[in-house]
PDB file of C-alpha atoms in Angstrom:
ATOM      1  CA  MET A   1       0.000   0.000   0.000  1.00 82.00           C
ATOM      2  CA  GLN A   2       1.169   3.510  -0.754  1.00 87.00           C
ATOM      3  CA  THR A   3      -0.184   6.821   0.515  1.00 92.00           C
ATOM      4  CA  LEU A   4      -0.220  10.013  -1.572  1.00 92.00           C
ATOM      5  CA  ASP A   5      -1.053  13.523  -0.356  1.00 93.00           C
ATOM      6  CA  VAL A   6      -2.698  16.304  -2.376  1.00 92.00           C
ATOM      7  CA  ARG A   7      -0.515  18.842  -0.515  1.00 88.00           C
ATOM      8  CA  ASP A   8       2.597  17.410  -2.194  1.00 89.00           C
ATOM      9  CA  PRO A   9       2.799  18.306  -5.922  1.00 91.00           C
ATOM     10  CA  ASN A  10       5.283  15.455  -6.391  1.00 92.00           C
ATOM     11  CA  GLN A  11       2.532  13.025  -5.391  1.00 93.00           C
ATOM     12  CA  VAL A  12      -0.704  14.570  -6.714  1.00 93.00           C
ATOM     13  CA  THR A  13      -1.003  17.174  -9.493  1.00 93.00           C
ATOM     14  CA  SER A  14      -3.790  19.253 -11.070  1.00 93.00           C
ATOM     15  CA  VAL A  15      -5.559  19.420  -7.706  1.00 94.00           C
ATOM     16  CA  SER A  16      -8.846  21.336  -7.797  1.00 95.00           C
ATOM     17  CA  GLN A  17     -11.844  21.768  -5.536  1.00 95.00           C
ATOM     18  CA  ILE A  18     -15.389  23.111  -5.759  1.00 95.00           C
ATOM     19  CA  ASP A  19     -16.949  23.881  -2.376  1.00 93.00           C
ATOM     20  CA  ALA A  20     -20.663  24.704  -2.071  1.00 93.00           C
ATOM     21  CA  ASP A  21     -22.429  25.632   1.167  1.00 90.00           C
ATOM     22  CA  LEU A  22     -25.664  23.631   1.492  1.00 90.00           C
ATOM     23  CA  GLY A  23     -26.987  26.173   3.993  1.00 86.00           C
ATOM     24  CA  VAL A  24     -27.550  23.707   6.835  1.00 83.00           C
ATOM     25  CA  ALA A  25     -25.296  23.346   9.894  1.00 77.00           C
ATOM     26  CA  ASN A  26     -21.911  23.530   8.144  1.00 79.00           C
ATOM     27  CA  ARG A  27     -22.891  20.951   5.526  1.00 90.00           C
ATOM     28  CA  ARG A  28     -20.892  21.239   2.330  1.00 91.00           C
ATOM     29  CA  LEU A  29     -21.012  19.746  -1.153  1.00 95.00           C
ATOM     30  CA  LEU A  30     -17.463  19.252  -2.462  1.00 96.00           C
ATOM     31  CA  VAL A  31     -16.126  18.194  -5.837  1.00 97.00           C
ATOM     32  CA  LEU A  32     -12.452  17.154  -5.584  1.00 97.00           C
ATOM     33  CA  SER A  33     -10.258  16.157  -8.515  1.00 96.00           C
ATOM     34  CA  GLY A  34      -6.620  15.555  -9.367  1.00 94.00           C
ATOM     35  CA  ILE A  35      -4.061  13.228 -10.929  1.00 93.00           C
ATOM     36  CA  ALA A  36      -2.296  10.823  -8.577  1.00 90.00           C
ATOM     37  CA  LEU A  37       1.295   9.785  -9.374  1.00 88.00           C
ATOM     38  CA  CYS A  38       1.209   6.121  -8.345  1.00 80.00           C
ATOM     39  CA  ASN A  39       4.215   4.971 -10.479  1.00 77.00           C
ATOM     40  CA  LEU A  40       3.599   1.214 -10.448  1.00 75.00           C
ATOM     41  CA  ASP A  41       5.836  -1.090 -12.520  1.00 72.00           C
ATOM     42  CA  SER A  42       5.709  -4.720 -13.661  1.00 66.00           C
ATOM     43  CA  SER A  43       8.588  -6.693 -15.187  1.00 66.00           C
ATOM     44  CA  ASP A  44       6.909 -10.118 -15.495  1.00 64.00           C
ATOM     45  CA  ASP A  45       3.634 -11.758 -16.497  1.00 67.00           C
ATOM     46  CA  ASP A  46       2.245 -11.992 -12.953  1.00 67.00           C
ATOM     47  CA  LEU A  47      -0.789  -9.923 -11.998  1.00 68.00           C
ATOM     48  CA  HIS A  48       0.247  -7.303  -9.461  1.00 69.00           C
ATOM     49  CA  ARG A  49      -2.311  -5.581  -7.242  1.00 75.00           C
ATOM     50  CA  ASP A  50      -1.774  -2.404  -5.250  1.00 80.00           C
ATOM     51  CA  GLU A  51      -3.789  -0.347  -2.797  1.00 86.00           C
ATOM     52  CA  THR A  52      -3.249   3.408  -3.133  1.00 89.00           C
ATOM     53  CA  VAL A  53      -4.659   5.904  -0.615  1.00 93.00           C
ATOM     54  CA  VAL A  54      -4.926   9.582  -1.564  1.00 94.00           C
ATOM     55  CA  ARG A  55      -5.212  11.994   1.369  1.00 94.00           C
ATOM     56  CA  LEU A  56      -7.570  14.667   0.032  1.00 94.00           C
ATOM     57  CA  GLY A  57      -6.712  17.485   2.469  1.00 89.00           C
ATOM     58  CA  VAL A  58     -10.311  18.039   3.622  1.00 89.00           C
ATOM     59  CA  TYR A  59     -11.457  17.354   7.189  1.00 88.00           C
ATOM     60  CA  ALA A  60     -14.985  16.423   8.257  1.00 89.00           C
ATOM     61  CA  ARG A  61     -16.947  15.388  11.294  1.00 85.00           C
ATOM     62  CA  ASN A  62     -19.269  13.262   9.187  1.00 90.00           C
ATOM     63  CA  LEU A  63     -19.216  11.838   5.653  1.00 93.00           C
ATOM     64  CA  GLU A  64     -22.833  11.681   4.546  1.00 94.00           C
ATOM     65  CA  GLN A  65     -22.721  10.753   0.850  1.00 95.00           C
ATOM     66  CA  TRP A  66     -20.015  10.134  -1.713  1.00 96.00           C
ATOM     67  CA  SER A  67     -19.439   9.235  -5.335  1.00 95.00           C
ATOM     68  CA  ALA A  68     -16.008   8.571  -6.861  1.00 94.00           C
ATOM     69  CA  PHE A  69     -14.659   8.054 -10.366  1.00 92.00           C
ATOM     70  CA  VAL A  70     -11.101   6.858 -11.057  1.00 87.00           C
ATOM     71  CA  GLY A  71      -9.557   6.496 -14.528  1.00 82.00           C
ATOM     72  CA  LEU A  72      -6.167   5.592 -15.996  1.00 76.00           C
ATOM     73  CA  ALA A  73      -4.184   8.723 -16.880  1.00 63.00           C
ATOM     74  CA  SER A  74      -0.728   7.464 -17.969  1.00 65.00           C
ATOM     75  CA  ILE A  75       0.317   3.899 -18.868  1.00 57.00           C
ATOM     76  CA  ALA A  76       3.154   2.228 -20.804  1.00 57.00           C
ATOM     77  CA  ASN A  77       3.857  -1.263 -22.191  1.00 59.00           C
ATOM     78  CA  ASP A  78       6.734  -2.842 -24.118  1.00 58.00           C
ATOM     79  CA  GLU A  79       4.607  -4.665 -26.729  1.00 60.00           C
ATOM     80  CA  THR A  80       3.547  -7.575 -24.507  1.00 55.00           C
ATOM     81  CA  GLY A  81       0.257  -8.858 -23.175  1.00 52.00           C
ATOM     82  CA  PHE A  82      -0.915  -6.536 -20.435  1.00 52.00           C
ATOM     83  CA  VAL A  83      -3.567  -5.649 -17.881  1.00 57.00           C
ATOM     84  CA  PHE A  84      -4.169  -2.154 -16.519  1.00 59.00           C
ATOM     85  CA  ALA A  85      -7.114  -1.818 -14.144  1.00 58.00           C
ATOM     86  CA  THR A  86      -8.701   0.291 -11.448  1.00 69.00           C
ATOM     87  CA  ASP A  87     -10.665  -2.462  -9.718  1.00 72.00           C
ATOM     88  CA  THR A  88     -12.495  -0.714  -6.898  1.00 85.00           C
ATOM     89  CA  THR A  89     -12.502   2.626  -5.141  1.00 89.00           C
ATOM     90  CA  GLN A  90     -14.013   4.021  -1.972  1.00 93.00           C
ATOM     91  CA  VAL A  91     -14.113   7.252   0.046  1.00 96.00           C
ATOM     92  CA  SER A  92     -13.815   7.258   3.836  1.00 95.00           C
ATOM     93  CA  LEU A  93     -12.769   9.368   6.808  1.00 93.00           C
ATOM     94  CA  ASP A  94      -9.503   8.803   8.610  1.00 90.00           C
ATOM     95  CA  PRO A  95     -10.733   7.554  12.017  1.00 86.00           C
ATOM     96  CA  GLN A  96      -8.131   9.632  13.864  1.00 82.00           C
ATOM     97  CA  SER A  97      -7.900  12.893  11.937  1.00 83.00           C
ATOM     98  CA  GLY A  98     -11.234  13.024  10.090  1.00 87.00           C
ATOM     99  CA  GLU A  99      -9.431  13.649   6.781  1.00 90.00           C
ATOM    100  CA  LEU A 100     -11.140  12.472   3.597  1.00 94.00           C
ATOM    101  CA  LEU A 101      -9.376   9.473   2.041  1.00 96.00           C
ATOM    102  CA  LEU A 102      -9.739   8.064  -1.476  1.00 95.00           C
ATOM    103  CA  THR A 103      -8.713   4.399  -1.572  1.00 94.00           C
ATOM    104  CA  THR A 104      -8.185   2.785  -4.970  1.00 89.00           C
ATOM    105  CA  PHE A 105      -7.268  -0.811  -5.738  1.00 86.00           C
ATOM    106  CA  LEU A 106      -5.154  -1.032  -8.889  1.00 78.00           C
ATOM    107  CA  ALA A 107      -4.025  -4.005 -10.996  1.00 74.00           C
ATOM    108  CA  LEU A 108      -1.068  -4.251 -13.363  1.00 70.00           C
ATOM    109  CA  GLN A 109       0.292  -7.070 -15.524  1.00 65.00           C
ATOM    110  CA  GLY A 110       2.807  -7.274 -18.374  1.00 66.00           C
ATOM    111  CA  ASP A 111       6.506  -7.681 -19.013  1.00 67.00           C
ATOM    112  CA  ASP A 112       7.864  -4.113 -18.712  1.00 72.00           C
ATOM    113  CA  SER A 113       4.550  -2.374 -18.048  1.00 72.00           C
ATOM    114  CA  SER A 114       3.983   0.797 -16.025  1.00 75.00           C
ATOM    115  CA  LEU A 115       0.968   2.530 -14.568  1.00 75.00           C
ATOM    116  CA  HIS A 116       2.284   6.011 -13.896  1.00 79.00           C
ATOM    117  CA  ARG A 117      -0.822   8.021 -13.013  1.00 81.00           C
ATOM    118  CA  PHE A 118      -4.538   7.810 -12.462  1.00 86.00           C
ATOM    119  CA  SER A 119      -7.064  10.616 -12.404  1.00 90.00           C
ATOM    120  CA  TYR A 120      -9.918  10.923  -9.951  1.00 93.00           C
ATOM    121  CA  GLN A 121     -13.037  12.923  -9.234  1.00 95.00           C
ATOM    122  CA  VAL A 122     -14.754  12.699  -5.870  1.00 96.00           C
ATOM    123  CA  VAL A 123     -18.141  14.210  -4.994  1.00 97.00           C
ATOM    124  CA  VAL A 124     -19.090  14.262  -1.302  1.00 96.00           C
ATOM    125  CA  THR A 125     -21.529  15.837   1.097  1.00 95.00           C
ATOM    126  CA  ILE A 126     -19.958  16.312   4.511  1.00 94.00           C
ATOM    127  CA  VAL A 127     -20.270  18.125   7.796  1.00 90.00           C
ATOM    128  CA  ARG A 128     -16.988  19.955   7.532  1.00 82.00           C
ATOM    129  CA  VAL A 129     -14.306  20.691  10.118  1.00 81.00           C
ATOM    130  CA  SER A 130     -12.330  23.887   9.495  1.00 81.00           C
ATOM    131  CA  PRO A 131      -9.179  23.694  11.641  1.00 88.00           C
ATOM    132  CA  HIS A 132      -7.244  26.848  12.366  1.00 94.00           C
ATOM    133  CA  ILE A 133      -4.520  28.351  14.541  1.00 97.00           C
ATOM    134  CA  ALA A 134      -4.682  31.972  15.666  1.00 98.00           C
ATOM    135  CA  GLY A 135      -2.877  34.404  17.903  1.00 97.00           C
ATOM    136  CA  LYS A 136      -1.273  37.832  18.302  1.00 98.00           C
ATOM    137  CA  ILE A 137       2.204  39.254  17.753  1.00 98.00           C
ATOM    138  CA  ARG A 138       3.119  42.256  19.925  1.00 97.00           C
ATOM    139  CA  TRP A 139       6.124  44.585  19.746  1.00 96.00           C
ATOM    140  CA  PRO A 140       7.192  48.066  20.923  1.00 94.00           C
ATOM    141  CA  SER A 141       6.668  50.709  18.275  1.00 92.00           C
ATOM    142  CA  SER A 142      10.299  51.786  18.687  1.00 90.00           C
ATOM    143  CA  LEU A 143      11.236  48.644  16.714  1.00 92.00           C
ATOM    144  CA  PHE A 144       8.745  49.255  13.905  1.00 92.00           C
ATOM    145  CA  ARG A 145       5.838  51.681  13.770  1.00 93.00           C
ATOM    146  CA  PRO A 146       3.655  51.247  10.674  1.00 94.00           C
ATOM    147  CA  ALA A 147       2.305  54.423   9.079  1.00 93.00           C
ATOM    148  CA  SER A 148      -1.236  53.121   9.653  1.00 95.00           C
ATOM    149  CA  GLU A 149      -3.149  50.014  10.697  1.00 95.00           C
ATOM    150  CA  ASP A 150      -3.290  48.818   7.094  1.00 96.00           C
ATOM    151  CA  VAL A 151      -2.570  45.064   7.079  1.00 96.00           C
ATOM    152  CA  ALA A 152      -0.720  45.422   3.777  1.00 96.00           C
ATOM    153  CA  LEU A 153       1.985  47.477   5.521  1.00 95.00           C
ATOM    154  CA  VAL A 154       2.687  44.848   8.177  1.00 96.00           C
ATOM    155  CA  ALA A 155       2.041  41.478   6.529  1.00 96.00           C
ATOM    156  CA  PRO A 156       5.240  41.480   4.392  1.00 95.00           C
ATOM    157  CA  GLN A 157       7.315  42.125   7.525  1.00 95.00           C
ATOM    158  CA  LEU A 158       6.157  39.068   9.502  1.00 97.00           C
ATOM    159  CA  THR A 159       6.553  35.432   8.456  1.00 97.00           C
ATOM    160  CA  VAL A 160       4.192  33.184  10.409  1.00 98.00           C
ATOM    161  CA  MET A 161       4.514  29.438   9.866  1.00 97.00           C
ATOM    162  CA  ALA A 162       2.905  26.257  11.184  1.00 97.00           C
ATOM    163  CA  ASN A 163       5.630  23.599  11.336  1.00 96.00           C
ATOM    164  CA  ARG A 164       5.643  19.878  11.898  1.00 95.00           C
ATOM    165  CA  TYR A 165       7.573  19.231  15.132  1.00 96.00           C
ATOM    166  CA  GLU A 166       9.785  16.183  15.615  1.00 94.00           C
ATOM    167  CA  ARG A 167      12.232  15.299  18.364  1.00 92.00           C
ATOM    168  CA  VAL A 168      15.093  13.573  16.574  1.00 90.00           C
ATOM    169  CA  THR A 169      17.979  11.598  18.076  1.00 90.00           C
ATOM    170  CA  PRO A 170      20.626  10.729  15.468  1.00 87.00           C
ATOM    171  CA  PRO A 171      22.720   7.575  15.972  1.00 89.00           C
ATOM    172  CA  GLY A 172      25.477   8.391  18.412  1.00 84.00           C
ATOM    173  CA  GLY A 173      24.382  12.027  18.623  1.00 85.00           C
ATOM    174  CA  PHE A 174      22.360  14.346  20.793  1.00 90.00           C
ATOM    175  CA  PRO A 175      18.592  14.848  20.407  1.00 91.00           C
ATOM    176  CA  PHE A 176      17.391  17.999  18.681  1.00 91.00           C
ATOM    177  CA  ASP A 177      14.136  19.594  17.531  1.00 93.00           C
ATOM    178  CA  ARG A 178      13.331  19.376  13.827  1.00 93.00           C
ATOM    179  CA  LEU A 179      10.796  21.799  12.344  1.00 95.00           C
ATOM    180  CA  THR A 180       9.380  21.191   8.875  1.00 94.00           C
ATOM    181  CA  PRO A 181       7.389  24.143   7.441  1.00 94.00           C
ATOM    182  CA  LEU A 182       3.866  23.086   6.484  1.00 92.00           C
ATOM    183  CA  ILE A 183       1.604  26.085   5.924  1.00 92.00           C
ATOM    184  CA  PRO A 184       2.070  29.865   6.275  1.00 95.00           C
ATOM    185  CA  GLY A 185      -0.193  32.147   8.266  1.00 97.00           C
ATOM    186  CA  GLN A 186      -1.862  35.401   7.297  1.00 97.00           C
ATOM    187  CA  ILE A 187      -1.922  38.718   9.126  1.00 97.00           C
ATOM    188  CA  VAL A 188      -5.613  39.615   9.454  1.00 97.00           C
ATOM    189  CA  LYS A 189      -5.605  42.720  11.687  1.00 97.00           C
ATOM    190  CA  VAL A 190      -3.227  45.385  13.026  1.00 97.00           C
ATOM    191  CA  ASP A 191      -3.635  47.549  16.134  1.00 97.00           C
ATOM    192  CA  ILE A 192      -1.440  50.531  17.096  1.00 96.00           C
ATOM    193  CA  GLN A 193      -1.912  51.719  20.665  1.00 94.00           C
ATOM    194  CA  GLY A 194       0.532  54.223  22.104  1.00 91.00           C
ATOM    195  CA  ASP A 195       3.990  52.748  22.267  1.00 93.00           C
ATOM    196  CA  TRP A 196       2.870  49.262  21.244  1.00 95.00           C
ATOM    197  CA  CYS A 197       1.808  47.546  18.032  1.00 97.00           C
ATOM    198  CA  GLU A 198      -0.066  44.286  17.693  1.00 97.00           C
ATOM    199  CA  ALA A 199      -0.736  42.061  14.690  1.00 97.00           C
ATOM    200  CA  HIS A 200      -3.373  39.324  14.689  1.00 98.00           C
ATOM    201  CA  TYR A 201      -2.604  36.233  12.599  1.00 98.00           C
ATOM    202  CA  ARG A 202      -4.518  33.173  11.463  1.00 98.00           C
ATOM    203  CA  ILE A 203      -3.451  29.863   9.905  1.00 97.00           C
ATOM    204  CA  ASP A 204      -6.291  28.052   8.123  1.00 92.00           C
ATOM    205  CA  ASN A 205      -6.439  24.302   7.483  1.00 85.00           C
ATOM    206  CA  PRO A 206      -3.234  23.204   9.238  1.00 90.00           C
ATOM    207  CA  ALA A 207      -2.452  19.491   9.449  1.00 85.00           C
ATOM    208  CA  MET A 208      -4.511  17.470  11.911  1.00 85.00           C
ATOM    209  CA  VAL A 209      -3.246  14.788  14.329  1.00 86.00           C
ATOM    210  CA  THR A 210       0.294  16.103  13.860  1.00 90.00           C
ATOM    211  CA  ASP A 211       2.640  17.653  16.404  1.00 95.00           C
ATOM    212  CA  LEU A 212       2.745  21.336  15.431  1.00 97.00           C
ATOM    213  CA  GLN A 213       4.768  24.370  16.456  1.00 97.00           C
ATOM    214  CA  VAL A 214       4.182  27.936  15.258  1.00 98.00           C
ATOM    215  CA  THR A 215       7.142  30.188  14.525  1.00 97.00           C
ATOM    216  CA  VAL A 216       7.295  33.934  13.791  1.00 97.00           C
ATOM    217  CA  THR A 217      10.187  35.569  11.934  1.00 96.00           C
ATOM    218  CA  PRO A 218      10.370  39.398  11.930  1.00 95.00           C
ATOM    219  CA  GLY A 219      11.552  41.129   8.773  1.00 92.00           C
ATOM    220  CA  ALA A 220      14.575  43.366   8.381  1.00 89.00           C
ATOM    221  CA  ILE A 221      12.463  46.475   8.974  1.00 90.00           C
ATOM    222  CA  PHE A 222      12.390  45.680  12.693  1.00 89.00           C
ATOM    223  CA  GLY A 223      15.294  47.321  14.480  1.00 76.00           C
ATOM    224  CA  GLY A 224      16.403  50.056  16.794  1.00 58.00           C
ATOM    225  CA  ALA A 225      19.006  52.766  17.071  1.00 55.00           C
ATOM    226  CA  SER A 226      21.086  50.701  19.481  1.00 58.00           C
ATOM    227  CA  GLY A 227      21.335  47.690  17.178  1.00 63.00           C
ATOM    228  CA  GLY A 228      21.160  44.149  18.553  1.00 72.00           C
ATOM    229  CA  ASN A 229      19.298  41.016  17.574  1.00 86.00           C
ATOM    230  CA  ILE A 230      15.559  41.005  16.906  1.00 90.00           C
ATOM    231  CA  VAL A 231      13.796  37.878  18.175  1.00 92.00           C
ATOM    232  CA  ALA A 232      10.182  36.686  18.360  1.00 95.00           C
ATOM    233  CA  GLY A 233       9.436  34.518  21.374  1.00 95.00           C
ATOM    234  CA  GLN A 234       6.239  32.702  22.236  1.00 97.00           C
ATOM    235  CA  VAL A 235       4.584  34.139  25.355  1.00 97.00           C
ATOM    236  CA  ASN A 236       1.251  32.321  25.515  1.00 97.00           C
ATOM    237  CA  GLY A 237      -0.294  28.967  24.611  1.00 96.00           C
ATOM    238  CA  PRO A 238       1.275  25.521  24.209  1.00 96.00           C
ATOM    239  CA  ARG A 239       4.557  25.389  22.322  1.00 96.00           C
ATOM    240  CA  ILE A 240       3.819  21.950  20.860  1.00 97.00           C
ATOM    241  CA  PHE A 241       0.210  20.945  20.201  1.00 96.00           C
ATOM    242  CA  LYS A 242      -1.959  18.659  18.097  1.00 93.00           C
ATOM    243  CA  LEU A 243      -5.306  19.390  16.433  1.00 91.00           C
ATOM    244  CA  THR A 244      -8.034  16.728  16.390  1.00 87.00           C
ATOM    245  CA  VAL A 245     -11.586  16.401  15.124  1.00 82.00           C
ATOM    246  CA  GLY A 246     -12.802  17.017  18.678  1.00 81.00           C
ATOM    247  CA  ALA A 247     -10.527  20.046  19.141  1.00 87.00           C
ATOM    248  CA  PRO A 248      -9.797  21.322  15.605  1.00 88.00           C
ATOM    249  CA  SER A 249      -8.566  24.801  16.566  1.00 92.00           C
ATOM    250  CA  GLN A 250      -5.895  26.375  18.751  1.00 95.00           C
ATOM    251  CA  ASP A 251      -6.222  30.044  19.628  1.00 94.00           C
ATOM    252  CA  ASP A 252      -4.059  32.411  21.685  1.00 92.00           C
ATOM    253  CA  ILE A 253      -0.667  31.224  20.433  1.00 97.00           C
ATOM    254  CA  ASP A 254       0.868  34.642  21.093  1.00 98.00           C
ATOM    255  CA  PHE A 255       4.323  36.070  20.440  1.00 98.00           C
ATOM    256  CA  ALA A 256       6.335  39.090  21.534  1.00 97.00           C
ATOM    257  CA  ILE A 257       9.064  40.682  19.426  1.00 96.00           C
ATOM    258  CA  SER A 258      11.962  42.159  21.328  1.00 92.00           C
ATOM    259  CA  GLN A 259      15.505  43.360  20.854  1.00 88.00           C
ATOM    260  CA  ILE A 260      18.493  41.702  22.497  1.00 80.00           C
ATOM    261  CA  VAL A 261      21.486  43.978  22.859  1.00 68.00           C
ATOM    262  CA  VAL A 262      24.821  42.479  23.909  1.00 65.00           C
ATOM    263  CA  ARG A 263      27.238  44.980  25.426  1.00 61.00           C
TER     264      ARG A 263
END
């Protein structure tokens, strides 16, 4: 079995989505399509079967109805007898994360045959979960005072990122934290009050059932007359956390930007 993810363009391409609000209690009608890069090969006359799961990047509390179509998109054969087949397909929810999964059972036969890609279209009605992370970033205006509370003036100066967190211990080495960037955040509001500035951020649709850590990186515009290093430290909320279907959001992950001067 192999698992492909629509968030990785090296695994699934031409990803598209139509999302319609059915007007009742967060029920949605979704049409999801793409081309999955399964890259299956055969070098003999045996019939090979494979189960491929495509993680569709949509989270739901309940899957009410579904319809799925899967078709061959790219195949190759070296002038021998062959079989290329998409036998069965089904749509389900990951029992832990609530993510929509497309499971397809493929078959391949032929001396030097390849099934490179298959296309899919999935239509579902679901009760959707919309996970998010939100918080505030605060700093003294002496480091950077925007000309106004226009978000467009501040957003380019702050990089907010949801990262996958892993504690890694290399063979014979010391453990360290590994952060893998997953999805950036957006600045949605700016407040300027006296000597302080505050930006509100939001990260929509972060990964579920994954250890996450948010980081903030100030831009070069932050600085002061005395020089020093500009750092953004977390001041509120859990440093490492995990979103679930039961608790799909994490608010109040707040940061403070400050200047460290070494004399």
